[in-house]
Coordinates of C-alpha atoms and ligand atoms in Angstrom, one line a residue:
X11 CA 23.1 20.4 3.1
X12 CA 22.2 17.7 0.9
X13 CA 20.6 18.2 -2.4
X14 CA 18.8 16.0 -4.5
X15 CA 20.8 14.7 -7.9
X16 CA 18.9 13.6 -10.8
X17 CA 22.1 11.3 -12.0
X18 CA 21.9 9.3 -8.8
X19 CA 18.8 8.8 -8.4
X20 CA 18.5 6.7 -12.0
X21 CA 21.3 4.2 -11.0
X22 CA 20.5 0.8 -9.6
X23 CA 23.3 -1.0 -7.8
X24 CA 22.8 -4.6 -6.6
X25 CA 23.6 -4.2 -3.4
X26 CA 21.9 -5.6 -0.7
X27 CA 19.3 -3.2 1.2
X28 CA 20.0 -3.1 4.9
X29 CA 17.1 -3.0 7.2
X30 CA 17.3 -0.8 10.2
X31 CA 14.6 -0.7 13.4
X32 CA 14.0 2.9 13.9
X33 CA 14.4 4.4 17.5
X34 CA 13.9 7.9 18.7
X35 CA 16.7 9.6 20.1
X36 CA 15.8 10.8 23.5
X37 CA 17.3 14.2 23.0
X38 CA 14.3 14.9 20.7
X39 CA 11.5 13.7 23.1
X40 CA 10.1 16.8 24.1
X41 CA 10.8 19.1 21.3
X42 CA 7.3 19.4 20.0
X43 CA 5.7 20.0 23.6
X44 CA 2.9 22.4 24.1
X45 CA 3.1 22.9 20.2
X46 CA 0.9 22.0 17.2
X47 CA 1.4 20.6 13.6
X48 CA -0.5 20.8 10.5
X49 CA 0.2 18.1 7.5
X50 CA -1.0 18.4 4.0
X51 CA -0.9 15.8 1.7
X52 CA -1.2 15.6 -1.9
X53 CA -1.0 12.3 -4.5
X54 CA -1.1 8.6 -4.1
X55 CA -2.0 6.4 -1.5
X56 CA 1.9 6.0 -0.7
X57 CA 2.1 9.6 0.2
X58 CA -1.0 9.4 2.2
X59 CA 0.6 6.4 4.3
X60 CA 4.1 8.3 4.6
X61 CA 1.8 11.2 6.0
X62 CA 0.5 9.0 8.6
X63 CA 4.2 8.2 9.7
X64 CA 5.0 11.9 9.7
X65 CA 2.2 12.7 11.8
X66 CA 3.3 9.5 14.1
X67 CA 6.8 10.7 14.2
X68 CA 5.5 14.6 15.3
X69 CA 3.4 13.1 18.0
X70 CA 6.1 11.2 19.3
X71 CA 8.2 14.1 20.0
X72 CA 5.3 15.8 21.8
X73 CA 3.5 17.6 19.1
X74 CA -0.3 17.4 18.8
X75 CA -2.4 17.5 15.3
X76 CA -4.2 21.0 14.4
X77 CA -7.1 21.1 11.9
X78 CA -6.5 24.7 10.9
X79 CA -3.2 25.1 9.1
X80 CA -3.5 29.2 10.0
X81 CA -3.0 28.2 14.0
X82 CA -0.2 25.8 13.5
X83 CA 3.3 26.1 14.5
X84 CA 4.5 23.6 12.2
X85 CA 3.2 23.1 8.6
X86 CA 4.8 20.2 6.5
X87 CA 3.6 19.6 2.6
X88 CA 3.7 16.4 1.4
X89 CA 4.0 16.4 -2.2
X90 CA 3.4 14.8 -5.4
X91 CA 5.6 15.1 -8.8
X92 CA 3.6 12.9 -10.6
X93 CA 2.2 15.8 -12.9
X94 CA 2.5 19.2 -13.4
X95 CA -0.6 20.3 -11.7
X96 CA 0.4 18.6 -8.7
X97 CA 3.6 20.7 -8.7
X98 CA 1.4 23.9 -9.2
X99 CA -0.7 22.8 -5.9
X100 CA 2.0 22.7 -3.9
X101 CA 3.6 25.7 -5.1
X102 CA 0.2 27.7 -4.9
X103 CA 0.1 26.8 -0.9
X104 CA 3.7 27.7 -0.4
X105 CA 2.7 31.1 -1.6
X106 CA -0.3 31.0 0.6
X107 CA 2.1 29.9 3.8
X108 CA 4.6 32.7 2.8
X109 CA 1.8 35.4 4.0
X110 CA 1.2 33.4 6.9
X111 CA 4.9 33.4 7.9
X112 CA 5.2 37.2 7.0
X113 CA 3.1 37.7 10.5
X114 CA 4.3 34.6 12.6
X115 CA 8.2 34.5 12.4
X116 CA 8.5 31.3 14.2
X117 CA 6.4 29.3 12.3
X118 CA 8.0 26.2 11.1
X119 CA 7.5 25.3 7.3
X120 CA 8.6 22.4 5.6
X121 CA 8.3 20.5 2.5
X122 CA 8.7 16.7 1.9
X123 CA 7.8 14.1 -0.6
X124 CA 8.3 13.0 -4.2
X125 CA 8.8 16.9 -5.0
X126 CA 11.5 17.3 -2.8
X127 CA 13.2 14.8 -4.7
X128 CA 13.6 17.0 -7.7
X129 CA 16.6 19.1 -8.5
X130 CA 14.4 21.7 -10.6
X131 CA 12.3 21.8 -7.5
X132 CA 14.6 22.0 -4.5
X133 CA 16.8 24.9 -6.9
X134 CA 13.3 26.9 -7.4
X135 CA 12.5 26.8 -3.2
X136 CA 16.2 27.8 -2.4
X137 CA 15.7 30.7 -4.9
X138 CA 11.8 31.8 -4.5
X139 CA 10.6 30.4 -1.3
X140 CA 13.4 31.1 1.2
X141 CA 10.4 31.2 4.2
X142 CA 10.6 27.2 3.9
X143 CA 13.0 26.1 6.6
X144 CA 13.9 22.6 5.5
X145 CA 13.0 20.2 3.1
X146 CA 13.1 16.6 3.5
X147 CA 12.9 13.6 1.1
X148 CA 11.2 10.0 0.4
X149 CA 14.4 8.1 1.6
X150 CA 14.8 10.0 5.1
X151 CA 11.4 10.6 6.8
X152 CA 12.8 9.2 10.0
X153 CA 15.2 12.5 10.0
X154 CA 12.2 14.4 10.6
X155 CA 12.8 15.0 14.6
X156 CA 16.1 16.0 13.9
X157 CA 15.7 18.7 11.0
X158 CA 13.0 20.2 13.5
X159 CA 15.1 20.9 16.2
X160 CA 18.2 21.9 13.7
X161 CA 15.6 24.2 12.1
X162 CA 16.8 27.4 11.6
X163 CA 15.8 30.9 9.5
X164 CA 18.2 29.6 6.5
X165 CA 16.7 26.9 4.2
X166 CA 18.0 23.5 5.2
X167 CA 17.9 20.7 2.2
X168 CA 18.6 17.0 3.4
X169 CA 17.6 15.0 0.6
X170 CA 18.9 11.7 -0.1
X171 CA 18.8 10.4 -3.9
X172 CA 19.8 6.9 -3.2
X173 CA 18.0 5.1 -1.1
X174 CA 19.5 4.0 2.1
X175 CA 18.4 1.4 4.6
X176 CA 14.8 0.1 4.6
X177 CA 13.4 1.7 8.1
X178 CA 10.9 -0.5 10.1
X179 CA 9.0 0.5 13.2
X180 CA 8.5 4.3 12.3
X181 CA 5.4 5.7 14.2
X182 CA 2.1 5.7 12.9
X183 CA -0.7 7.8 13.4
X184 CA -3.4 5.7 11.2
X185 CA -6.1 8.3 9.8
X186 CA -8.4 5.1 10.3
X187 CA -8.9 2.4 13.2
X188 CA -10.5 -0.2 10.7
X189 CA -8.6 0.0 7.4
X190 CA -5.1 0.5 7.1
X191 CA -2.1 0.7 4.6
X192 CA 0.8 -1.5 4.6
X193 CA 3.7 -0.9 2.5
X194 CA 5.4 -4.3 1.0
X195 CA 7.4 -2.8 -1.5
X196 CA 9.2 1.0 -2.2
X197 CA 10.5 2.3 -5.1
X198 CA 10.1 1.0 -8.7
X199 CA 12.6 0.1 -11.6
X200 CA 10.2 -0.2 -14.4
X201 CA 11.2 3.1 -15.8
X202 CA 8.3 4.0 -17.8
X203 CA 9.4 6.7 -20.1
X204 CA 7.0 9.2 -18.9
X205 CA 7.3 8.2 -15.3
X206 CA 9.3 10.4 -12.4
X207 CA 8.1 7.8 -9.6
X208 CA 11.7 6.0 -10.2
X209 CA 13.6 8.7 -9.3
X210 CA 11.7 10.3 -6.5
X211 CA 10.9 6.7 -5.1
X212 CA 14.2 5.1 -5.6
X213 CA 15.0 1.4 -6.3
X214 CA 12.6 -1.5 -5.8
X215 CA 12.9 -2.8 -2.4
X216 CA 10.7 -5.1 -0.9
X217 CA 10.0 -5.8 3.1
X218 CA 10.3 -9.4 4.7
X219 CA 7.7 -11.4 4.2
X220 CA 7.8 -11.6 8.5
X221 CA 7.7 -7.9 9.0
X222 CA 4.4 -7.4 6.6
X223 CA 2.7 -10.5 8.3
X224 CA 3.8 -9.1 11.8
X225 CA 2.2 -5.5 11.3
X226 CA -1.1 -7.4 9.7
X227 CA -1.6 -9.4 12.6
X228 CA -0.9 -6.7 14.9
X229 CA -3.8 -4.8 13.1
X230 CA -5.8 -7.3 12.8
X231 CA -5.6 -7.8 16.7
X232 CA -6.8 -4.4 16.8
X233 CA -9.8 -5.1 15.2
X234 CA -8.9 -4.0 11.7
X235 CA -11.4 -4.8 8.7
X236 CA -9.3 -4.1 6.2
X237 CA -5.4 -3.9 5.1
X238 CA -4.4 -2.6 1.4
X239 CA -0.8 -3.7 0.5
X240 CA 0.7 -0.7 -1.1
X241 CA 3.5 -0.5 -3.8
X242 CA 4.1 1.1 -6.7
X243 CA 4.5 -2.1 -8.8
X244 CA 3.0 -4.8 -5.6
X245 CA 3.4 -7.3 -8.4
X246 CA 7.0 -7.2 -8.2
X247 CA 7.1 -7.9 -4.6
X248 CA 10.2 -10.3 -3.5
X249 CA 11.7 -9.9 -6.6
X250 CA 14.8 -7.9 -4.9
X251 CA 15.1 -10.1 -1.9
X252 CA 16.8 -14.0 -2.1
X253 CA 14.1 -15.5 -0.4
X254 CA 12.1 -17.3 -2.9
X255 CA 8.8 -15.8 -2.1
X256 CA 6.5 -13.4 -4.2
X257 CA 3.1 -11.7 -4.1
X258 CA 0.9 -14.9 -4.4
X259 CA 3.0 -16.4 -1.6
X260 CA 2.8 -13.1 0.3
X261 CA -1.2 -12.8 -0.4
X262 CA -1.6 -16.3 0.6
X263 CA 0.1 -15.3 4.4
X264 CA -2.0 -12.2 4.7
X265 CA -5.2 -14.0 3.9
X266 CA -4.5 -16.6 6.1
X267 CA -4.2 -14.0 9.1
X268 CA -8.2 -14.2 8.4
X269 CA -8.3 -10.5 8.5
X270 CA -11.9 -9.8 6.7
X271 CA -10.4 -8.0 3.6
X272 CA -7.0 -7.7 1.8
X273 CA -6.4 -5.4 -0.9
X274 CA -3.4 -4.7 -3.0
X275 CA -2.5 -1.6 -5.1
X276 CA -0.8 -0.8 -7.9
X277 CA -0.3 -4.2 -10.6
X278 CA 1.8 -4.1 -13.5
X279 CA 0.9 -6.4 -16.0
X280 CA 4.7 -7.1 -17.0
X281 CA 5.0 -8.9 -13.4
X282 CA 1.5 -10.6 -12.9
X283 CA 1.6 -14.4 -13.0
X284 CA -1.1 -17.0 -13.4
X285 CA 0.0 -17.9 -9.7
X286 CA -1.4 -14.6 -8.7
X287 CA -4.6 -14.9 -10.3
X288 CA -5.5 -18.4 -9.1
X289 CA -4.8 -17.0 -5.2
X290 CA -6.7 -14.0 -5.8
X291 CA -9.7 -16.5 -7.3
X292 CA -9.2 -19.0 -3.9
X293 CA -9.3 -16.9 -1.1
X294 CA -12.6 -15.3 -0.1
X295 CA -11.0 -12.6 1.9
X296 CA -8.4 -11.1 -1.0
X297 CA -11.1 -8.8 -2.8
X298 CA -12.0 -9.4 -6.2
X299 CA -10.8 -6.1 -7.6
X300 CA -7.5 -5.3 -9.4
X301 CA -6.3 -2.0 -10.7
X302 CA -4.5 -2.7 -13.9
X303 CA -3.2 0.6 -15.6
X304 CA -3.4 0.3 -19.3
X305 CA -1.6 3.6 -20.2
X306 CA -2.4 3.2 -23.9
X307 CA -4.1 0.7 -26.2
X308 CA -1.8 1.2 -29.0
X309 CA 1.3 -0.9 -29.7
X310 CA 3.5 2.0 -30.9
X311 CA 2.9 4.2 -28.1
X312 CA 3.1 1.2 -25.5
X313 CA 6.5 0.6 -26.7
X314 CA 7.7 4.5 -26.5
X315 CA 6.6 4.1 -23.2
X316 CA 8.5 1.2 -22.6
X317 CA 5.6 -0.7 -20.7
X318 CA 7.1 -4.2 -21.9
X319 CA 3.3 -5.4 -23.0
X320 CA 1.5 -5.5 -26.5
X321 CA -2.1 -4.8 -26.4
X322 CA -2.7 -8.4 -26.9
X323 CA -0.8 -9.3 -24.0
X324 CA -2.8 -7.2 -21.7
X325 CA -5.8 -8.5 -23.2
X326 CA -4.7 -12.0 -22.5
X327 CA -4.1 -10.9 -18.5
X328 CA -7.5 -9.4 -18.6
X329 CA -9.3 -12.2 -19.5
X330 CA -7.4 -14.7 -17.2
X331 CA -8.5 -12.0 -14.3
X332 CA -12.0 -12.4 -15.8
X333 CA -12.1 -15.3 -14.7
X334 CA -12.4 -14.6 -11.2
X335 CA -16.4 -14.4 -10.2
X336 CA -17.2 -10.7 -9.9
X337 CA -14.1 -8.8 -9.9
X338 CA -13.9 -5.4 -10.7
X339 CA -10.9 -4.3 -13.0
X340 CA -9.8 -0.7 -12.9
X341 CA -6.9 1.2 -14.8
X342 CA -5.3 4.5 -15.7
X343 CA -4.8 5.8 -19.2
X344 CA -2.6 8.4 -20.6
X345 CA -4.0 10.5 -23.6
X346 CA -1.6 12.8 -25.3
X347 CA 1.5 10.9 -25.3
X348 CA 4.3 12.6 -27.2
X349 CA 3.6 11.7 -30.8
X350 CA 0.4 9.9 -30.1
X351 CA -1.6 10.2 -33.7
X352 CA -5.5 9.9 -33.8
X353 CA -5.1 6.2 -35.1
X354 CA -3.3 5.5 -31.8
X355 CA -5.7 7.2 -29.7
X356 CA -8.6 5.0 -31.6
X357 CA -6.7 1.9 -30.4
X358 CA -7.0 2.9 -26.8
X359 CA -10.8 3.3 -27.2
X360 CA -11.1 -0.1 -28.8
X361 CA -9.2 -1.4 -25.5
X362 CA -11.8 0.7 -23.5
X363 CA -14.7 -0.9 -25.8
X364 CA -12.9 -4.4 -25.2
X365 CA -12.4 -4.3 -21.2
X366 CA -15.1 -2.4 -20.1
X367 CA -13.6 -1.0 -17.5
X368 CA -15.4 -0.6 -13.9
X369 CA -13.8 2.5 -13.8
X370 CA -10.4 4.7 -14.7
X371 CA -8.4 7.4 -14.1
X372 CA -7.5 9.3 -17.1
X373 CA -4.8 12.0 -17.4
X374 CA -3.4 14.2 -20.1
X375 CA 0.5 13.5 -20.6
X376 CA 2.5 15.6 -18.6
X377 CA 6.2 16.2 -19.3
X378 CA 8.3 15.6 -16.3
X379 CA 11.9 16.8 -16.1
X380 CA 14.5 14.1 -16.7
X381 CA 12.3 11.4 -18.0
X382 CA 13.3 10.1 -21.4
X383 CA 9.8 10.8 -22.8
X384 CA 10.2 14.7 -21.9
X385 CA 12.7 14.5 -24.7
X386 CA 10.1 13.4 -27.2
X387 CA 7.6 16.0 -25.9
X388 CA 9.9 18.9 -27.3
X389 CA 9.2 17.9 -30.8
X390 CA 5.5 16.8 -29.9
X391 CA 3.3 19.1 -32.2
X392 CA -0.2 17.9 -30.8
X393 CA -2.3 20.9 -29.8
X394 CA -3.7 20.7 -26.2
X395 CA -6.7 21.3 -27.5
X396 CA -6.6 17.9 -29.1
X397 CA -5.5 16.1 -26.2
X398 CA -8.0 17.5 -24.3
X399 CA -11.0 16.5 -26.8
X400 CA -9.3 13.3 -26.6
X401 CA -9.8 13.2 -23.0
X402 CA -13.2 14.2 -22.8
X403 CA -14.0 11.3 -25.5
X404 CA -12.6 8.6 -23.6
X405 CA -14.2 9.8 -20.3
X406 CA -17.5 9.6 -22.1
X407 CA -16.8 6.1 -23.2
X408 CA -15.7 5.3 -19.6
X409 CA -18.1 6.7 -17.8
X410 CA -20.6 4.7 -19.8
X411 CA -19.2 1.5 -19.1
X412 CA -18.8 2.6 -15.3
X413 CA -22.7 2.9 -15.4
X414 CA -23.4 -0.2 -17.2
X415 CA -20.9 -2.2 -14.9
X416 CA -22.8 -0.3 -11.7
X417 CA -26.3 -1.3 -13.0
X418 CA -25.6 -5.1 -12.7
X419 CA -25.4 -4.4 -9.0
X420 CA -29.2 -3.5 -8.9
X421 CA -31.2 -5.8 -6.6
X422 CA -27.8 -7.3 -5.3
X423 CA -27.0 -7.7 -1.8
X424 CA -23.4 -6.4 -1.0
X425 CA -21.1 -6.9 1.6
X426 CA -20.2 -2.9 2.4
X427 CA -17.4 -1.6 4.9
X428 CA -18.8 1.7 6.0
X429 CA -16.1 4.5 6.5
X430 CA -18.2 7.5 7.5
X431 CA -21.1 9.9 7.4
X432 CA -22.2 10.8 3.9
X433 CA -22.4 14.8 2.7
X434 CA -26.0 13.8 2.7
X435 CA -27.7 14.2 5.6
X436 CA -28.5 10.5 7.8
X437 CA -26.6 8.6 5.2
X438 CA -23.6 6.7 5.5
X439 CA -20.9 5.5 2.9
X440 CA -18.5 2.5 2.3
X441 CA -17.3 0.2 -0.3
X442 CA -18.1 -2.9 -1.3
X443 CA -15.7 -5.9 -2.1
X444 CA -15.2 -4.8 -5.6
X445 CA -14.3 -1.3 -4.4
X446 CA -17.8 0.5 -5.2
X447 CA -18.6 3.5 -3.6
X448 CA -22.4 2.9 -1.9
X449 CA -24.4 5.2 0.0
X450 CA -27.4 4.4 2.2
X451 CA -29.3 5.4 5.4
X452 CA -27.6 4.8 8.3
X453 CA -25.6 6.4 11.2
X454 CA -22.4 6.8 12.9
X455 CA -22.7 3.1 14.9
X456 CA -21.9 1.6 11.6
X457 CA -19.0 2.9 11.0
X458 CA -15.9 0.8 10.6
X459 CA -18.5 -2.3 10.3
X460 CA -19.0 -4.7 7.4
X461 CA -22.7 -4.9 6.9
X462 CA -25.3 -6.3 4.1
X463 CA -26.8 -3.7 1.8
X464 CA -29.3 -3.8 -1.2
X465 CA -28.3 -2.2 -4.3
X466 CA -31.2 -0.1 -5.0
X467 CA -29.7 2.5 -7.5
X468 CA -26.8 2.9 -10.1
X469 CA -24.9 6.0 -11.1
X470 CA -21.5 6.1 -12.6
X471 CA -19.5 7.0 -9.6
X472 CA -21.5 5.4 -7.2
X473 CA -24.3 3.1 -6.0
X474 CA -27.4 3.9 -3.7
X475 CA -28.9 1.0 -1.4
X476 CA -30.6 0.2 1.8
X477 CA -29.4 -1.9 4.9
X478 CA -30.5 -5.1 5.4
X479 CA -30.0 -7.7 7.9
Ligands
LIG19 N1 1.9 12.3 -17.0 C1 0.9 12.1 -17.0 N2 0.1 11.0 -16.1 C2 1.1 10.3 -15.7 N3 1.2 8.8 -15.0 C3 2.2 8.9 -14.6 N4 3.1 9.6 -15.0 C4 2.3 10.5 -15.9 C5 2.8 11.8 -16.5 N5 4.1 12.1 -16.7 C6 0.1 8.3 -14.8 C7 -0.1 6.8 -14.9 C8 -0.1 6.1 -13.9 C9 -0.6 7.0 -12.7 C10 -0.3 6.9 -11.4 O1 -0.1 8.8 -13.0 O2 -1.3 6.3 -15.6 O3 -0.2 5.0 -13.5
LIG20 FE1 5.7 4.9 -12.9 FE2 5.8 2.8 -14.3 FE3 6.9 2.6 -11.9 FE4 4.1 2.6 -12.2 S1 5.7 1.0 -13.3 S2 5.5 4.1 -10.7 S3 4.2 4.2 -14.1 S4 7.9 3.7 -13.8

């Protein structure tokens, strides 16, 4: 039993992070033979990619994928902690699975991801969800074969709160064969006061550039059209290494592989350098799209959030990015941070009016146990109704700018990477270089290809078009 520990998770040391190459212990080779798995993923792209590794690990020991949770021999919930509703969804699912387990005693149930790193969650599982066979954390995905083979009726918890080694070469089963996620940096050291991620994902650890380039080159050889470089804060890439390179150097090298499309998420304004802006501008295969979380337009709230920039500094960076031709910029905004006044909220609206974002993810603040803002929340006297009203108002404003931005595409010809069949019969969907969703007439033969599409109609959340030669 190795239980999560919030105090350990908070600690940061200067010790160098060792790298190990994953190798499957041959004694686990056949533990999944003749059995099937079902992995349910919640949360961000980081989790989606972890699930690709989890599925890769499961298949490496003989399991095959089952699309029906009800029939699978092992169910794994890869969870998210970012807000309360993500918690509720995972606990709701555990409730459903309990009924399955009552009928099938040999079903193996496991929980991993960010919730596994939280003391409060693990205590609740041990008390109220005894049908969970084991819990493992974000730092030890590679333990999965061992945990399955050692699984018993009694819940086992194996969660490390101090990040261990950086594990390279984990097996991976990618969702797509034309676009791929590539981790470049794990963890986060920013400790924004509302955020649980620095505790659940640990210290900032960059992968070595040569390992990343090796992965991207392999993907290119396999015919992949797009890579998305992933990290909680990709702009901090390299800061924890003594190699003298940063995100701008990495972007240049990845662009030089000539993979058709390079994306990167997420950026923290604090670490965004002029050199990075120049590189994005100069390389045509680095997509002109930046997700630049604002969180709040009020300097007072930004300070309480520990965001390390003022609204003026954000605007300065925003204007530099806007010099990149055709760039699209999206953002994240939290409303109802503890103590946010009407005036603070109006400053957020002012910033949205200034930046006219292409789109935004907006959230009501959700207190996370162990974070500094959760203490401020105890004396927060803004009601949920008021916070909801603010959210609606903000969303209306953002949607109006999304529509106005999308209308600028009318009549233009855009390069679209086709991803799949639309819900509307006879149509496919894909994304422009600026990450706009486009639907148009076409069939499955187009999936995985970059094609030219003329934009004929614009809505707030998508574009419609037609295929052109
Ligand atoms: N409550 C609400 N939103 C949050 N986010 C992070 N933590 C919280 C929280 N406690 C939002 C931020 C971040 C995005 C991924 O989730 O806007 O950028
Ligand atoms: Fe959370 Fe801030 Fe780190 Fe983003 S930069 S993961 S919001 S602590």
